[in-house]
Short mmCIF file of C-alpha atoms in Angstrom, two decimals:
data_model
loop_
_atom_site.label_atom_id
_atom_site.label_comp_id
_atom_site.label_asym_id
_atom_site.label_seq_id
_atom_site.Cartn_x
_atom_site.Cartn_y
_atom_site.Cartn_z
CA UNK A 1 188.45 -20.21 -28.04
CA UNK A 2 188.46 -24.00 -26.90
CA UNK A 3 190.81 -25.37 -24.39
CA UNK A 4 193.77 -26.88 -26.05
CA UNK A 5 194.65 -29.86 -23.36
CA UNK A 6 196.10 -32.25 -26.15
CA UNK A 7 198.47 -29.73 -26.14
CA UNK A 8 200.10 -31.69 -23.22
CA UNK A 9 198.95 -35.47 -23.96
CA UNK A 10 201.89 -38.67 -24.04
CA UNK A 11 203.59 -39.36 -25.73
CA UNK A 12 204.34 -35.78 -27.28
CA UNK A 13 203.52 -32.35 -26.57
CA UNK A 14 202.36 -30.86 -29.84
CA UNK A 15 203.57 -28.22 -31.37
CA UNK A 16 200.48 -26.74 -32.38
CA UNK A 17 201.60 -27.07 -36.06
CA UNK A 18 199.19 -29.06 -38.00
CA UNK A 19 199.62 -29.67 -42.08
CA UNK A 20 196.99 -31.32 -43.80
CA UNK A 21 197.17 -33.70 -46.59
CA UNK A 22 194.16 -33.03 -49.59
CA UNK A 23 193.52 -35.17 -52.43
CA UNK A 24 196.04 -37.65 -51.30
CA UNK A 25 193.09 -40.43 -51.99
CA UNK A 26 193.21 -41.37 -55.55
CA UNK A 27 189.27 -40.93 -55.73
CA UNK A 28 189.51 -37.71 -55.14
CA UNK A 29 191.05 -36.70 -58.90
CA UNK A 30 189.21 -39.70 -60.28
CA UNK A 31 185.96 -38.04 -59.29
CA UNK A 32 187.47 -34.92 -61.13
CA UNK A 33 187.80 -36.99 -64.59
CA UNK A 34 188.86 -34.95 -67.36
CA UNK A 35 188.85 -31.95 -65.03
CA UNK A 36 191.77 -32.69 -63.23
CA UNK A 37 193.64 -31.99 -66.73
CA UNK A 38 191.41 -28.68 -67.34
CA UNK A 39 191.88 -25.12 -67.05
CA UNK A 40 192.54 -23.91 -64.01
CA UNK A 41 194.18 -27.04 -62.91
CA UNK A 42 195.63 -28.13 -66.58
CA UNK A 43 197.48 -31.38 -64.97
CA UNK A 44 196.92 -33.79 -61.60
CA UNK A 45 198.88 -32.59 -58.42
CA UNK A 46 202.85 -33.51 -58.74
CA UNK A 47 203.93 -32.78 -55.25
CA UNK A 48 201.86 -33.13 -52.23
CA UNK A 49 198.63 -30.71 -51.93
CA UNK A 50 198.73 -29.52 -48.50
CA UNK A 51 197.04 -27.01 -46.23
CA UNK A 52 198.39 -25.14 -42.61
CA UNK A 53 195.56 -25.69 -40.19
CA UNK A 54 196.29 -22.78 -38.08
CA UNK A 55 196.19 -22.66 -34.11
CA UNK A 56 193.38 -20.75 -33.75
CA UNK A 57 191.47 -24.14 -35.61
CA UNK A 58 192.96 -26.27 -33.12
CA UNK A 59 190.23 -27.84 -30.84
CA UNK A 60 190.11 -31.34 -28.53
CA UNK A 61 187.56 -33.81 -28.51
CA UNK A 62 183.82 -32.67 -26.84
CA UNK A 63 184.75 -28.85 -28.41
CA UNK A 64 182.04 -27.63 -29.95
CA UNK A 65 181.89 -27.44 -34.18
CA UNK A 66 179.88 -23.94 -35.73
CA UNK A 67 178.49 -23.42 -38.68
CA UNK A 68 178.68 -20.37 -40.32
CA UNK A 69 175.27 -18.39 -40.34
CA UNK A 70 175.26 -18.69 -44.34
CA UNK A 71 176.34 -22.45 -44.73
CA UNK A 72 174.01 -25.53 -44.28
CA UNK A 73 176.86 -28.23 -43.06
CA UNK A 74 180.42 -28.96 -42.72
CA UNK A 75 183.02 -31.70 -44.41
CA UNK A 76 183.85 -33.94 -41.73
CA UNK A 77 187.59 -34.98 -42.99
CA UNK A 78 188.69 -37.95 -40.98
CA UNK A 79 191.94 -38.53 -41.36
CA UNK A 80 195.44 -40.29 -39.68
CA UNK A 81 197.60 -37.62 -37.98
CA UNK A 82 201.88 -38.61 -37.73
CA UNK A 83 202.81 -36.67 -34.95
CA UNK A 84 206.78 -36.00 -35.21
CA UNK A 85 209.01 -37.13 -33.20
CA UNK A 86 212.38 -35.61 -34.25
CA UNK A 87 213.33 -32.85 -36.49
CA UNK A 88 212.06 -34.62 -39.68
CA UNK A 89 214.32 -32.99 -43.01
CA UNK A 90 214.19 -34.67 -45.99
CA UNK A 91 213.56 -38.56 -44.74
CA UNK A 92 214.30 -41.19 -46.47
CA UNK A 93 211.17 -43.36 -47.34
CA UNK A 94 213.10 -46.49 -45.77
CA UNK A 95 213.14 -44.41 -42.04
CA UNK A 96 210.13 -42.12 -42.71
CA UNK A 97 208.26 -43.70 -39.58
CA UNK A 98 211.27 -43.96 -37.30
CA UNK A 99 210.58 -40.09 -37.11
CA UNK A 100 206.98 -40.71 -35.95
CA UNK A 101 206.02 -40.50 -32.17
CA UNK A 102 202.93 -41.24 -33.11
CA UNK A 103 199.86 -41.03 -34.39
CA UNK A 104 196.39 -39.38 -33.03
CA UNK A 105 192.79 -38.68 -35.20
CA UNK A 106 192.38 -35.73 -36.74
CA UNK A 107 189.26 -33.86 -38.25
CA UNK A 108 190.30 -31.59 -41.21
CA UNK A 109 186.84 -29.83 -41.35
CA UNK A 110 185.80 -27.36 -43.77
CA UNK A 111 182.80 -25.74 -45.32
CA UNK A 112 182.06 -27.58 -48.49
CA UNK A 113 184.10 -26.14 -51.86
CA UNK A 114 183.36 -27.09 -55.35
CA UNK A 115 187.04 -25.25 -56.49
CA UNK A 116 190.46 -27.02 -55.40
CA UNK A 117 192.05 -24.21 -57.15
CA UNK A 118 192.22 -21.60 -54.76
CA UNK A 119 189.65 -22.21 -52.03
CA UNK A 120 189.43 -19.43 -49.48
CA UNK A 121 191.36 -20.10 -46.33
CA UNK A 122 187.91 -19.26 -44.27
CA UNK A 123 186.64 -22.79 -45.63
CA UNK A 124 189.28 -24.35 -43.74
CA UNK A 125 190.76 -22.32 -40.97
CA UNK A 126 188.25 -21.11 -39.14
CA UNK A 127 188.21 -21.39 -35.44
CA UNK A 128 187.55 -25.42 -34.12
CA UNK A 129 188.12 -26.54 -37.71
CA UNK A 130 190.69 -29.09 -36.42
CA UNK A 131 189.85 -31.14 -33.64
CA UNK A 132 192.38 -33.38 -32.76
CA UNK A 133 192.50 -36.38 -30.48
CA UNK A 134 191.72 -37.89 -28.01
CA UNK A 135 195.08 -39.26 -27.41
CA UNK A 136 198.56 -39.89 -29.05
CA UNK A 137 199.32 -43.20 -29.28
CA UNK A 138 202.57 -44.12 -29.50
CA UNK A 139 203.76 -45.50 -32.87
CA UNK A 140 204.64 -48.88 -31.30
CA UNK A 141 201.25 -49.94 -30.55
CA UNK A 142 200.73 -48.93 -34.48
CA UNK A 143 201.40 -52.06 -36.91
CA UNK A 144 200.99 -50.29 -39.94
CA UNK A 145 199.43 -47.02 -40.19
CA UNK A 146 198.41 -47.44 -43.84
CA UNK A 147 196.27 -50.33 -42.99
CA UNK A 148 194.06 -48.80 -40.18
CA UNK A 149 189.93 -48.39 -40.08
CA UNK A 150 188.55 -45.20 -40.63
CA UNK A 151 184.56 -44.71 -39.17
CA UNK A 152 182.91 -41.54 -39.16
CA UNK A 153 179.47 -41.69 -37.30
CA UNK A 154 176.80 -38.77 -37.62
CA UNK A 155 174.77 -39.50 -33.83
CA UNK A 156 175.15 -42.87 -34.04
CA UNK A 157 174.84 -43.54 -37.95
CA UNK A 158 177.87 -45.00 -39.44
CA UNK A 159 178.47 -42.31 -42.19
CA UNK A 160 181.69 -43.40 -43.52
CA UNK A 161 183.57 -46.47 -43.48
CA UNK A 162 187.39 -46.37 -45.38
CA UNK A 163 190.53 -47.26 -44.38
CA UNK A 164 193.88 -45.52 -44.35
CA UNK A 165 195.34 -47.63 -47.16
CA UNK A 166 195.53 -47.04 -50.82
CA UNK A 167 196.75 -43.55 -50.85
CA UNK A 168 198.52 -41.64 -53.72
CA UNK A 169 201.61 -41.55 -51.09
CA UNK A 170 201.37 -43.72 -47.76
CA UNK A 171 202.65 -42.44 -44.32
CA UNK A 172 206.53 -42.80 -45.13
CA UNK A 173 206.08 -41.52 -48.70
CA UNK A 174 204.06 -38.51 -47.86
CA UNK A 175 206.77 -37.92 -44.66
CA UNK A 176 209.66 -38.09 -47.33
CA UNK A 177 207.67 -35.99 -49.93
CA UNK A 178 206.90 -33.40 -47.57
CA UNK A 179 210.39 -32.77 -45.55
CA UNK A 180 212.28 -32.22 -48.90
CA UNK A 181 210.89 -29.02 -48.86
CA UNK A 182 209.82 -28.42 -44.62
CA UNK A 183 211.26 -29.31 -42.12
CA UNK A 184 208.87 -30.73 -39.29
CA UNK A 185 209.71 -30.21 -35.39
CA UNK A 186 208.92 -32.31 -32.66
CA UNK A 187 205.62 -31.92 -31.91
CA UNK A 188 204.15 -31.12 -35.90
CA UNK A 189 201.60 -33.04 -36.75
CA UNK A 190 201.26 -33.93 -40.45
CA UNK A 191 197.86 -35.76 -41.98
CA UNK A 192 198.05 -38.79 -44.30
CA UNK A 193 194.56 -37.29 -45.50
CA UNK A 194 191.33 -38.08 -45.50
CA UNK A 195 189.02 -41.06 -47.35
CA UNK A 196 187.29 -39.50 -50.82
CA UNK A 197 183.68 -38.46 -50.28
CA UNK A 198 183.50 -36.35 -46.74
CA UNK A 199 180.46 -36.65 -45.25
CA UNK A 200 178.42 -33.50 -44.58
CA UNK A 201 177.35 -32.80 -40.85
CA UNK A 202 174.89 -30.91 -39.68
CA UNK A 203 173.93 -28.24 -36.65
CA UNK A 204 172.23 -30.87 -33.88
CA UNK A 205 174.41 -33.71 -35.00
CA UNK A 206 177.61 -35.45 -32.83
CA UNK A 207 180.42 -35.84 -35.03
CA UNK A 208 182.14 -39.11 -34.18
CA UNK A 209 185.77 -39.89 -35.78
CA UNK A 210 187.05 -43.71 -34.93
CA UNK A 211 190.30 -44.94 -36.10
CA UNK A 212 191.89 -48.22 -35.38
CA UNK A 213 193.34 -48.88 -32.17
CA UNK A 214 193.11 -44.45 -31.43
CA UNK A 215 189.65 -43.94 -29.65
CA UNK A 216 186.79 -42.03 -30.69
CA UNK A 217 187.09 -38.12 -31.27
CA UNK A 218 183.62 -37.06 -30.87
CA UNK A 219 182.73 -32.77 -31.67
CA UNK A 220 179.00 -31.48 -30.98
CA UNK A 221 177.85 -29.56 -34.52
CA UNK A 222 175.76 -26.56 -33.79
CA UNK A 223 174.89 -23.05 -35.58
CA UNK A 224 176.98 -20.64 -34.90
CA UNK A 225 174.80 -17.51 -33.55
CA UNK A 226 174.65 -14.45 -36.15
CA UNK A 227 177.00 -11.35 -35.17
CA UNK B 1 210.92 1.46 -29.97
CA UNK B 2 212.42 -0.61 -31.69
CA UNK B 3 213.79 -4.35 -30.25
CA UNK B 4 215.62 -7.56 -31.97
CA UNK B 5 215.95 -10.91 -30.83
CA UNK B 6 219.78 -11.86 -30.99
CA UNK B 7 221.55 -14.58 -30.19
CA UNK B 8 225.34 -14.08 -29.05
CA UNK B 9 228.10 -15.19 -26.63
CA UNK B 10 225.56 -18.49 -25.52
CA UNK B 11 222.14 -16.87 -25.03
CA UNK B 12 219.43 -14.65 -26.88
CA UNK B 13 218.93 -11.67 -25.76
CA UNK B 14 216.60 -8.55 -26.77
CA UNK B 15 218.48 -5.60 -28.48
CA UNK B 16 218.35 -2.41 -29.61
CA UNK B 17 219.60 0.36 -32.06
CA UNK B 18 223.04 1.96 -31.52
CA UNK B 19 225.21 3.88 -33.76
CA UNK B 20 227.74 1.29 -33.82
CA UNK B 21 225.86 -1.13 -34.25
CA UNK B 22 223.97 -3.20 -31.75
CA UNK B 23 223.26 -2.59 -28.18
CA UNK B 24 222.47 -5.56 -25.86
CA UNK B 25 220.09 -5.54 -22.56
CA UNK B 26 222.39 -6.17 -20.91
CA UNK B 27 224.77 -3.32 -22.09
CA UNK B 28 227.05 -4.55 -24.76
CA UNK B 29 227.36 -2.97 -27.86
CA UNK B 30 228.21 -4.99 -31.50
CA UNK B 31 228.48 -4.40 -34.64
CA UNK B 32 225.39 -6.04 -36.37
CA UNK B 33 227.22 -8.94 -38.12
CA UNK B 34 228.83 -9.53 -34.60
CA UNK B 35 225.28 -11.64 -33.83
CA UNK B 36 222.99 -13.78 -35.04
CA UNK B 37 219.59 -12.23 -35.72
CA UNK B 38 216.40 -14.31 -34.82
CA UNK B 39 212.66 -12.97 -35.71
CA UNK B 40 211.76 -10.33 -33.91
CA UNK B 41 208.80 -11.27 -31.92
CA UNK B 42 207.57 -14.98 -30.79
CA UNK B 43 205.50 -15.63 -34.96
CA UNK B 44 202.57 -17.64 -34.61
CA UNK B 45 200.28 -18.06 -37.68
CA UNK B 46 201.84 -16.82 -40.32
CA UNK B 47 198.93 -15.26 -42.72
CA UNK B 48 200.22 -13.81 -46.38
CA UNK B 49 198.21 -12.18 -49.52
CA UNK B 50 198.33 -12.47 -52.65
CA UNK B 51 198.22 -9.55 -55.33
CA UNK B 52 197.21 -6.86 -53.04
CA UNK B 53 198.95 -4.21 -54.78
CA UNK B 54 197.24 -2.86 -57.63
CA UNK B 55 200.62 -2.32 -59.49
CA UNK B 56 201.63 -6.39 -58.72
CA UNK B 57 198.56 -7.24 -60.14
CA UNK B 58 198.94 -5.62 -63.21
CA UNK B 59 202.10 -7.12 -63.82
CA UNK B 60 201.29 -10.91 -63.36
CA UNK B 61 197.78 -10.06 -65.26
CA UNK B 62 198.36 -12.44 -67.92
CA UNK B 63 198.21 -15.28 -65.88
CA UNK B 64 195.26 -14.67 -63.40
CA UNK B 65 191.89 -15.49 -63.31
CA UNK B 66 190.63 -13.32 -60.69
CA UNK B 67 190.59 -10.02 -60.27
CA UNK B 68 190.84 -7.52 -57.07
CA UNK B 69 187.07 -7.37 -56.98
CA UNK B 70 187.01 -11.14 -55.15
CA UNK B 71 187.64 -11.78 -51.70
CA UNK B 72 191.30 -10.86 -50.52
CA UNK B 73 193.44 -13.72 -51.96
CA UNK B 74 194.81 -15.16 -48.50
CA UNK B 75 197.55 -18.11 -47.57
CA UNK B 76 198.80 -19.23 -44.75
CA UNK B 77 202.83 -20.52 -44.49
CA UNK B 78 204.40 -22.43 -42.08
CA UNK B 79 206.14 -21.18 -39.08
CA UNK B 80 209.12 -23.43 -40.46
CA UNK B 81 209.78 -21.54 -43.07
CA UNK B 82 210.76 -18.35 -40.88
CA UNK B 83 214.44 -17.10 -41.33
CA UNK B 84 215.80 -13.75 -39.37
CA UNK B 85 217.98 -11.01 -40.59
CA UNK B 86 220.69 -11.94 -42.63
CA UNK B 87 220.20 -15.21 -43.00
CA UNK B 88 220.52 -17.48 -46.56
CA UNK B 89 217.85 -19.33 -48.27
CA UNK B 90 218.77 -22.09 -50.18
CA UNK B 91 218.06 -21.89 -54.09
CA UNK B 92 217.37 -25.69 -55.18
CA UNK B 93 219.07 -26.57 -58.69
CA UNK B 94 216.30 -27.42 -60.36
CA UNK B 95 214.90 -23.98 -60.38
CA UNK B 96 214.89 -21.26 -62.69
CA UNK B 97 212.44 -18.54 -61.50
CA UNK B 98 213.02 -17.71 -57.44
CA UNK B 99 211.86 -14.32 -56.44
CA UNK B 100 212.07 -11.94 -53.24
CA UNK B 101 208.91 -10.18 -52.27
CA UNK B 102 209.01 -7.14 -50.24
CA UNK B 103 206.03 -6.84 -47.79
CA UNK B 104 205.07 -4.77 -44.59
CA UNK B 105 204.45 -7.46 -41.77
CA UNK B 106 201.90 -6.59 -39.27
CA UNK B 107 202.30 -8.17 -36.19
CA UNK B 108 199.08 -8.45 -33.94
CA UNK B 109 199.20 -7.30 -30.61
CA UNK B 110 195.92 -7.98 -28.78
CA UNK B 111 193.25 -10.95 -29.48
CA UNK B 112 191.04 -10.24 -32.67
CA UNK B 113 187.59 -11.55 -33.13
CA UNK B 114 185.65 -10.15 -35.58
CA UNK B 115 186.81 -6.97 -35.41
CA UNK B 116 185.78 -3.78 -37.61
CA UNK B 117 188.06 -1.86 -39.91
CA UNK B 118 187.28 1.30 -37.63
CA UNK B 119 188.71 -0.78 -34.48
CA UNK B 120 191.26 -2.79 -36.06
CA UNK B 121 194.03 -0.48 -35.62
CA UNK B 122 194.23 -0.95 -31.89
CA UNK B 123 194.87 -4.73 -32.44
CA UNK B 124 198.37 -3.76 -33.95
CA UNK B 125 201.14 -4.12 -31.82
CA UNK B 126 203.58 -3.33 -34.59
CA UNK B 127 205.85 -4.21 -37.82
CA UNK B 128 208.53 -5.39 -39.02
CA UNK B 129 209.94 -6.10 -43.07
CA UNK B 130 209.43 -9.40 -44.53
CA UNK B 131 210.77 -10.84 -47.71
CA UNK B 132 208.36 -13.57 -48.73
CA UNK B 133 210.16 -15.71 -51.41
CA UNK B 134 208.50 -17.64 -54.03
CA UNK B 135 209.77 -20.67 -56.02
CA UNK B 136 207.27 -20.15 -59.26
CA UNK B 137 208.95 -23.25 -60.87
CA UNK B 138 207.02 -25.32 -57.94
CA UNK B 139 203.61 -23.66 -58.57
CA UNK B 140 200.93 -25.83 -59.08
CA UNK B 141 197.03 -25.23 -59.38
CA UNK B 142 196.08 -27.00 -56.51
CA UNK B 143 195.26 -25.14 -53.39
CA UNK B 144 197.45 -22.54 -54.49
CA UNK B 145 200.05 -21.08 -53.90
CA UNK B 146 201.12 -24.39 -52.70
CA UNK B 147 203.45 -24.68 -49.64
CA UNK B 148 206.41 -25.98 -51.66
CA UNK B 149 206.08 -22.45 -53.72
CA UNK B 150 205.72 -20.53 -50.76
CA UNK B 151 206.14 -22.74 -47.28
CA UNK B 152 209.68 -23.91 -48.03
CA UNK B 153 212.10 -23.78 -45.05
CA UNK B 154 213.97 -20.38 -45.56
CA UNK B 155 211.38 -19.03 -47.55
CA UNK B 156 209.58 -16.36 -44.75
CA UNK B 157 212.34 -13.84 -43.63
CA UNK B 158 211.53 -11.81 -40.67
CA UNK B 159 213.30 -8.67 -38.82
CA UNK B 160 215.64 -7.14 -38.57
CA UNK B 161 213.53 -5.01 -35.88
CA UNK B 162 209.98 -5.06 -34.55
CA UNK B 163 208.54 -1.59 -34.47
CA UNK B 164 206.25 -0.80 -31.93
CA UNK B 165 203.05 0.50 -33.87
CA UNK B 166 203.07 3.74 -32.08
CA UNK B 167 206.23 4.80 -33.55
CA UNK B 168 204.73 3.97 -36.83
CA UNK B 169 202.22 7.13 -37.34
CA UNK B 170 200.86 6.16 -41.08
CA UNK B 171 201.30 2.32 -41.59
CA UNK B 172 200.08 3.07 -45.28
CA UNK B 173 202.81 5.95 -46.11
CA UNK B 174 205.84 3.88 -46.25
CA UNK B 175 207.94 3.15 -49.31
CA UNK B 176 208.81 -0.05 -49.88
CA UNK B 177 212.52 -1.33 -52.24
CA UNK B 178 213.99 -4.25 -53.02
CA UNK B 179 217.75 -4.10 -53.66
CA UNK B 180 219.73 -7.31 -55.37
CA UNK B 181 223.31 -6.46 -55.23
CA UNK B 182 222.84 -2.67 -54.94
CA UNK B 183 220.48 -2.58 -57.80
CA UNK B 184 217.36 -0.85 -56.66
CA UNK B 185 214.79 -3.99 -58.09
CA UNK B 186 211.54 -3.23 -56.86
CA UNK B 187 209.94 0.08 -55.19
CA UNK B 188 206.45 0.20 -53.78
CA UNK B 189 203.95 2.17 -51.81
CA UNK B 190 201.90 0.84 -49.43
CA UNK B 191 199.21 2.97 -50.01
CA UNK B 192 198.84 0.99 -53.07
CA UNK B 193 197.51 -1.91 -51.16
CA UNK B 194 194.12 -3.06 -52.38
CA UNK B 195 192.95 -4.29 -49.10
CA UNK B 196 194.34 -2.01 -46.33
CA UNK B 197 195.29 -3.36 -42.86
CA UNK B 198 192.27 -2.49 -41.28
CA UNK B 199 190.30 -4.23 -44.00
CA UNK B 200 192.46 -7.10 -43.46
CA UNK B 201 191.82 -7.33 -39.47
CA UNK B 202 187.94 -7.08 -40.30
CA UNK B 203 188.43 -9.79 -43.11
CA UNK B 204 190.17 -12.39 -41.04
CA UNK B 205 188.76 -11.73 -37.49
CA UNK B 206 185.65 -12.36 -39.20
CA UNK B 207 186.32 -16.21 -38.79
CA UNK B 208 189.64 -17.03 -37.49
CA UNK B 209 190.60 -15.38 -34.18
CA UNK B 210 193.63 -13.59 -34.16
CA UNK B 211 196.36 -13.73 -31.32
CA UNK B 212 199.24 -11.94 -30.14
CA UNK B 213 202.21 -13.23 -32.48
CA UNK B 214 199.94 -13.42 -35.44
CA UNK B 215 201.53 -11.89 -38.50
CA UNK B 216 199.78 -10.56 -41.78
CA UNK B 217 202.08 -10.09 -44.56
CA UNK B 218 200.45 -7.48 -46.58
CA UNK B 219 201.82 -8.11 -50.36
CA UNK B 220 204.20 -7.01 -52.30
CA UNK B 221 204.35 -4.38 -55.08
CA UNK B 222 205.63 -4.67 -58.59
CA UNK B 223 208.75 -5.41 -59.87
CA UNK B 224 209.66 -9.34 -58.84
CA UNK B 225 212.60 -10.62 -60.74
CA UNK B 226 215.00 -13.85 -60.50
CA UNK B 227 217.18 -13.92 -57.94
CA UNK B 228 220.69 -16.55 -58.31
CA UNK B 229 222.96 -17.99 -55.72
CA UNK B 230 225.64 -15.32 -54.27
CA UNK B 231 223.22 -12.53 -54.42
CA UNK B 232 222.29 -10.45 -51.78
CA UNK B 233 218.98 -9.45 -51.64
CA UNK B 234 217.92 -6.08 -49.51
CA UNK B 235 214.36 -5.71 -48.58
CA UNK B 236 213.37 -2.46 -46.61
CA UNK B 237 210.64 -0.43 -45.58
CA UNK B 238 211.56 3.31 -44.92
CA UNK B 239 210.94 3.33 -40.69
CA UNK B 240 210.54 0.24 -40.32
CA UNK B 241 213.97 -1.44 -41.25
CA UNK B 242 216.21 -2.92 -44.40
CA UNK B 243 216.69 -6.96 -44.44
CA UNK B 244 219.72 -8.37 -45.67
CA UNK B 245 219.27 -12.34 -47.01
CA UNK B 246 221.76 -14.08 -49.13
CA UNK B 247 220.81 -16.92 -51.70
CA UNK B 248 222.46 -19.77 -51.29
CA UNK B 249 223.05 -23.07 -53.07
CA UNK B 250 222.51 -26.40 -52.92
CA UNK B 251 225.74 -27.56 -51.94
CA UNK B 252 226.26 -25.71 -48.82
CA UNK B 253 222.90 -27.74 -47.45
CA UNK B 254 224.86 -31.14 -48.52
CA UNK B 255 222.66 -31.52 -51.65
#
């Protein structure tokens, strides 16, 4: 298991809870087309689609990423983490951020899945499938979280270049959305989601994550040995 | 033996069994509404199947699309969502299908990593009862079962006791019932479970590690109805413990 030293990073000590936001980028379901309104979905997402990333998935930046000995890559999901800072039930959109400490990079990986139905949890929560970091900044130095640059670089290839803007619900949205239902501690750390259209690393590649005004989290990809 | 986490007169403190009741460390003795009961055990990830009783998955047939050939269907909830021993869960308004689920939680004791069924035993540090609630007016079929079906603060009931493993001789001879206001509901076996615990530990070692704290809820048998505001629902496993949880309405949470 990797060292978990975010665990103690300013401006908050995280929990260790991480939710992830999926398909909260409107490409996403367009790319589905008639699909999304198909057997086995039948109709587009109404609430949130989330996912726990569990602790054993937690890494920090420099841990190591493995393949699986039967997969050829991983889906590098960059996205905008809200870490909480106070017990967060059922915000009002007006004050969602006033609950946010702030925010950090986070890297929702996962072995690539045709299915949003009812993926396998061993796509996504496999051990070191959620770096995080490499620092919390504090929400202050944030002007607007929904307006931040998003790079992913593959060695030093640019791979993908979004932003965090334009999502089906924006930071305080999603925050409001989501504590009707949970209630986040200090410390939780809740995604806004990543960009459509992951990019796919590879064992020998350096995954580099970059958002706006947050630093670089940066994960070696290699092949995990067999059993 | 079997221990509680309770919190009374200002701090928590570990219990135990006593014919009257509750004993404290410390010496007291209560009767069990005298406290507040916590989870039994510090929960870390909180891992729960799907359909893995054969009977269960007979009776929601009509709406699946798998079938207990595939891969052990496998979600994770959040630890927010943990209640203890007779506690209330809050039934929203808008909902017209809310049901218990009795399950056999199995609470790992010592680090897993890709451990074999014929090992996996000695990774158990024990169990306890959980009631696993579902809100099936929420479902949707995305990433399912969503967390606002099954994640919902309230919705993961834990206790009342942790049983240490080795007073628990045959994990898969227990009977499992459901009471709602002193109707028997729901009665299982868990040696109707289509994945077995060991199975399980060999499934999910196999890519996530699993720590001390780690708890596998292990499904729930047939026989899931509605459940309304004022009832009292009693989940219990025969040596392991009986739950008490009372459903709750909006109002009382200022909704």
């Amino acid at each position: 298991m990797p060292a978990l030293p975010i665990f103690d990073f300013a401006p908050y000590r995280l929990s260790g809870t991480v939710y992830d936001a999926l398909l909260n980028d409107p490409l996403d379901l367009a790319s589905l087309g008639e699909a999304a309104y198909q057997s086995p979905y039948k109709m587009p997402p109404k609430a949130p689609v989330l996912c726990v990333k569990p602790r054993n998935t937690l890494a920090g930046t420099g841990d190591t990423l493995r393949i699986p000995v039967d997969q050829e890559a991983l889906a590098i999901g960059a996205t905008l983490g809200m870490v909480i800072g106070r017990t967060a039930c059922r915000v009002p959109v007006a004050r969602a951020l006033d609950y946010i400490a702030g925010y950090t990079i986070v890297n929702n990986v996962s072995i690539p899945h045709d299915s949003h139905y009812r993926p396998a949890i061993r796509f996504m929560a496999r051990d070191g499938f959620c770096p995080i970091g490499p620092q919390v900044v504090p929400a202050a130095a944030i002007d607007n979280p929904d307006a931040l640059a998003v790079r992913v670089f593959l060695d030093d290839a640019v791979a993908q270049t979004t932003t965090t803007a334009g999502r089906i619900r924006p930071t305080a949205e999603l925050l409001a959305a989501v504590t009707d239902f949970m209630t986040l501690q200090p410390g939780d750390i809740l995604t806004l989601g990543a960009s459509h259209g992951a990019p796919l690393a590879r064992a020998g590649q350096r995954v580099a994550l970059e958002i706006e005004g947050m630093g670089r989290l940066e994960n070696p990809v290699v092949a995990e040995p067999a059993a | 033996m079997k221990t509680a986490r309770v919190a009374y007169g200002g701090a928590i403190h570990t219990a135990y069994e006593h014919a009257q009741g509750v004993r404290l460390a410390d010496g007291r003795v209560l009767p069990e509404s005298a406290v507040v009961w916590l989870p039994p055990f510090d929960v870390g990830t909180i891992i729960a199947l799907g359909l893995n009783y054969a009977d269960h998955v007979k009776e929601l047939s009509k709406e699946l699309t798998v079938t207990t050939k595939d891969e052990p269907l496998v979600f994770l909830k959040g630890p927010g969502s943990v209640l203890g021993h007779r506690g209330q869960t809050r039934r929203p308004t808008d909902v017209a299908f809310m049901h218990y689920e009795c399950e056999l939680a199995v609470i790992i004791g010592r680090t897993a990593k890709r451990v074999k069924a014929g090992h996996a035993m000695a990774h158990v540090a024990g169990y306890t009862v959980c009631n696993d609630y579902a809100f099936r007016d929420y479902l949707e079929n995305w990433y399912r079962p969503n967390l606002r079906v099954k994640s919902r603060d309230g919705a993961t009931i834990l206790g009342p006791w942790f049983v240490d493993a080795a007073e628990v001789p045959d994990p898969h001879d227990l009977t499992l019932r459901t009471h709602v206001n002193g109707r028997c509901v729901q009665q299982g076996h868990t040696s109707n479970m289509v994945n077995d615990i060991p199975a399980l530990i060999e499934y999910l070692s196999e890519f996530m590690t699993l720590q001390p704290g780690d708890v596998i809820l292990t499904g729930t048998p047939e026989g899931v109805i509605n459940v309304n505001v004022g009832d009292e629902v009693v989940t219990e496993i025969d040596g392991i413990g009986r739950q008490i949880n009372t459903i709750a309405g909006d109002d009382i949470f200022g909704r």
